[in-house]
């Protein structure tokens, strides 16, 4: 069990658009499954919502406001015992812009 924990790579994906996240997760899972490595995921994390309140008028009418919302979607993919071919395949993978990737070993 200790060996599995040491040889784990965690890929964390963040984006503002849910469709981009799903397509990039599918691309990653397809490339990893071709190499025959054991994966766990994608695990959906809770969606973070950031709400910004803006005054409509620059001088008066503080009661008139607009609310804007940004949603951040995140997913985690764990790769157990990755081989060198798996790492090379992940490095060559094309991921669309707008997707933030964090890789932890």
GROMACS .gro file of C-alpha atoms in nm:
model
  105
    1UNK     CA    1   0.000   0.000   0.000
    2UNK     CA    2   0.287   0.238   0.076
    3UNK     CA    3   0.434   0.179  -0.269
    4UNK     CA    4   0.108   0.277  -0.440
    5UNK     CA    5   0.091   0.603  -0.249
    6UNK     CA    6   0.449   0.694  -0.338
    7UNK     CA    7   0.407   0.624  -0.710
    8UNK     CA    8   0.099   0.839  -0.763
    9UNK     CA    9   0.055   1.139  -0.992
   10UNK     CA   10  -0.240   1.369  -0.930
   11UNK     CA   11  -0.369   1.582  -1.218
   12UNK     CA   12  -0.597   1.870  -1.119
   13UNK     CA   13  -0.792   2.049  -1.393
   14UNK     CA   14  -0.965   2.387  -1.349
   15UNK     CA   15  -1.170   2.586  -1.598
   16UNK     CA   16  -1.456   2.832  -1.630
   17UNK     CA   17  -1.641   2.622  -1.891
   18UNK     CA   18  -1.776   2.279  -1.804
   19UNK     CA   19  -1.764   2.144  -2.162
   20UNK     CA   20  -1.392   2.215  -2.196
   21UNK     CA   21  -1.331   2.031  -1.870
   22UNK     CA   22  -1.521   1.723  -1.983
   23UNK     CA   23  -1.344   1.703  -2.321
   24UNK     CA   24  -0.997   1.750  -2.171
   25UNK     CA   25  -1.068   1.484  -1.903
   26UNK     CA   26  -1.180   1.241  -2.173
   27UNK     CA   27  -0.863   1.310  -2.375
   28UNK     CA   28  -0.641   1.248  -2.071
   29UNK     CA   29  -0.823   0.929  -1.973
   30UNK     CA   30  -0.807   0.792  -2.330
   31UNK     CA   31  -0.431   0.850  -2.357
   32UNK     CA   32  -0.362   0.699  -2.013
   33UNK     CA   33  -0.581   0.394  -2.080
   34UNK     CA   34  -0.394   0.325  -2.408
   35UNK     CA   35  -0.070   0.284  -2.211
   36UNK     CA   36  -0.235   0.042  -1.966
   37UNK     CA   37  -0.181   0.237  -1.645
   38UNK     CA   38  -0.425   0.228  -1.356
   39UNK     CA   39  -0.626   0.549  -1.314
   40UNK     CA   40  -0.883   0.675  -1.069
   41UNK     CA   41  -1.120   0.948  -1.177
   42UNK     CA   42  -1.221   1.193  -1.296
   43UNK     CA   43  -1.340   1.301  -0.954
   44UNK     CA   44  -1.561   1.611  -0.959
   45UNK     CA   45  -1.487   1.868  -0.693
   46UNK     CA   46  -1.750   2.120  -0.573
   47UNK     CA   47  -1.806   2.413  -0.808
   48UNK     CA   48  -1.673   2.740  -0.669
   49UNK     CA   49  -1.894   3.042  -0.730
   50UNK     CA   50  -1.762   3.395  -0.706
   51UNK     CA   51  -2.027   3.666  -0.707
   52UNK     CA   52  -1.935   4.028  -0.778
   53UNK     CA   53  -2.169   4.315  -0.696
   54UNK     CA   54  -2.137   4.627  -0.915
   55UNK     CA   55  -2.320   4.961  -0.890
   56UNK     CA   56  -2.507   5.043  -1.211
   57UNK     CA   57  -2.481   5.419  -1.171
   58UNK     CA   58  -2.149   5.592  -1.104
   59UNK     CA   59  -2.288   5.868  -0.878
   60UNK     CA   60  -2.632   5.799  -0.731
   61UNK     CA   61  -2.881   5.515  -0.680
   62UNK     CA   62  -2.687   5.287  -0.454
   63UNK     CA   63  -2.995   5.065  -0.443
   64UNK     CA   64  -2.955   4.980  -0.812
   65UNK     CA   65  -2.692   4.706  -0.841
   66UNK     CA   66  -2.595   4.425  -1.074
   67UNK     CA   67  -2.460   4.085  -0.971
   68UNK     CA   68  -2.214   3.890  -1.184
   69UNK     CA   69  -2.110   3.532  -1.121
   70UNK     CA   70  -1.804   3.330  -1.217
   71UNK     CA   71  -1.810   2.953  -1.173
   72UNK     CA   72  -1.489   2.752  -1.143
   73UNK     CA   73  -1.521   2.382  -1.229
   74UNK     CA   74  -1.253   2.141  -1.104
   75UNK     CA   75  -1.179   1.771  -1.152
   76UNK     CA   76  -0.905   1.543  -1.021
   77UNK     CA   77  -0.750   1.243  -1.197
   78UNK     CA   78  -0.513   1.010  -1.008
   79UNK     CA   79  -0.261   0.801  -1.203
   80UNK     CA   80  -0.106   0.507  -1.015
   81UNK     CA   81   0.241   0.377  -1.111
   82UNK     CA   82   0.288   0.578  -1.430
   83UNK     CA   83   0.544   0.444  -1.676
   84UNK     CA   84   0.773   0.653  -1.893
   85UNK     CA   85   0.545   0.596  -2.195
   86UNK     CA   86   0.251   0.732  -1.995
   87UNK     CA   87   0.442   1.046  -1.902
   88UNK     CA   88   0.556   1.097  -2.262
   89UNK     CA   89   0.199   1.055  -2.390
   90UNK     CA   90   0.071   1.309  -2.138
   91UNK     CA   91   0.342   1.560  -2.235
   92UNK     CA   92   0.249   1.535  -2.604
   93UNK     CA   93  -0.123   1.572  -2.533
   94UNK     CA   94  -0.296   1.880  -2.674
   95UNK     CA   95  -0.523   2.046  -2.416
   96UNK     CA   96  -0.744   2.343  -2.516
   97UNK     CA   97  -0.665   2.688  -2.386
   98UNK     CA   98  -0.869   2.795  -2.087
   99UNK     CA   99  -0.793   2.478  -1.890
  100UNK     CA  100  -0.552   2.515  -1.597
  101UNK     CA  101  -0.355   2.200  -1.517
  102UNK     CA  102  -0.168   2.122  -1.194
  103UNK     CA  103   0.040   1.804  -1.174
  104UNK     CA  104   0.157   1.678  -0.834
  105UNK     CA  105   0.381   1.381  -0.774
   0.00000   0.00000   0.00000
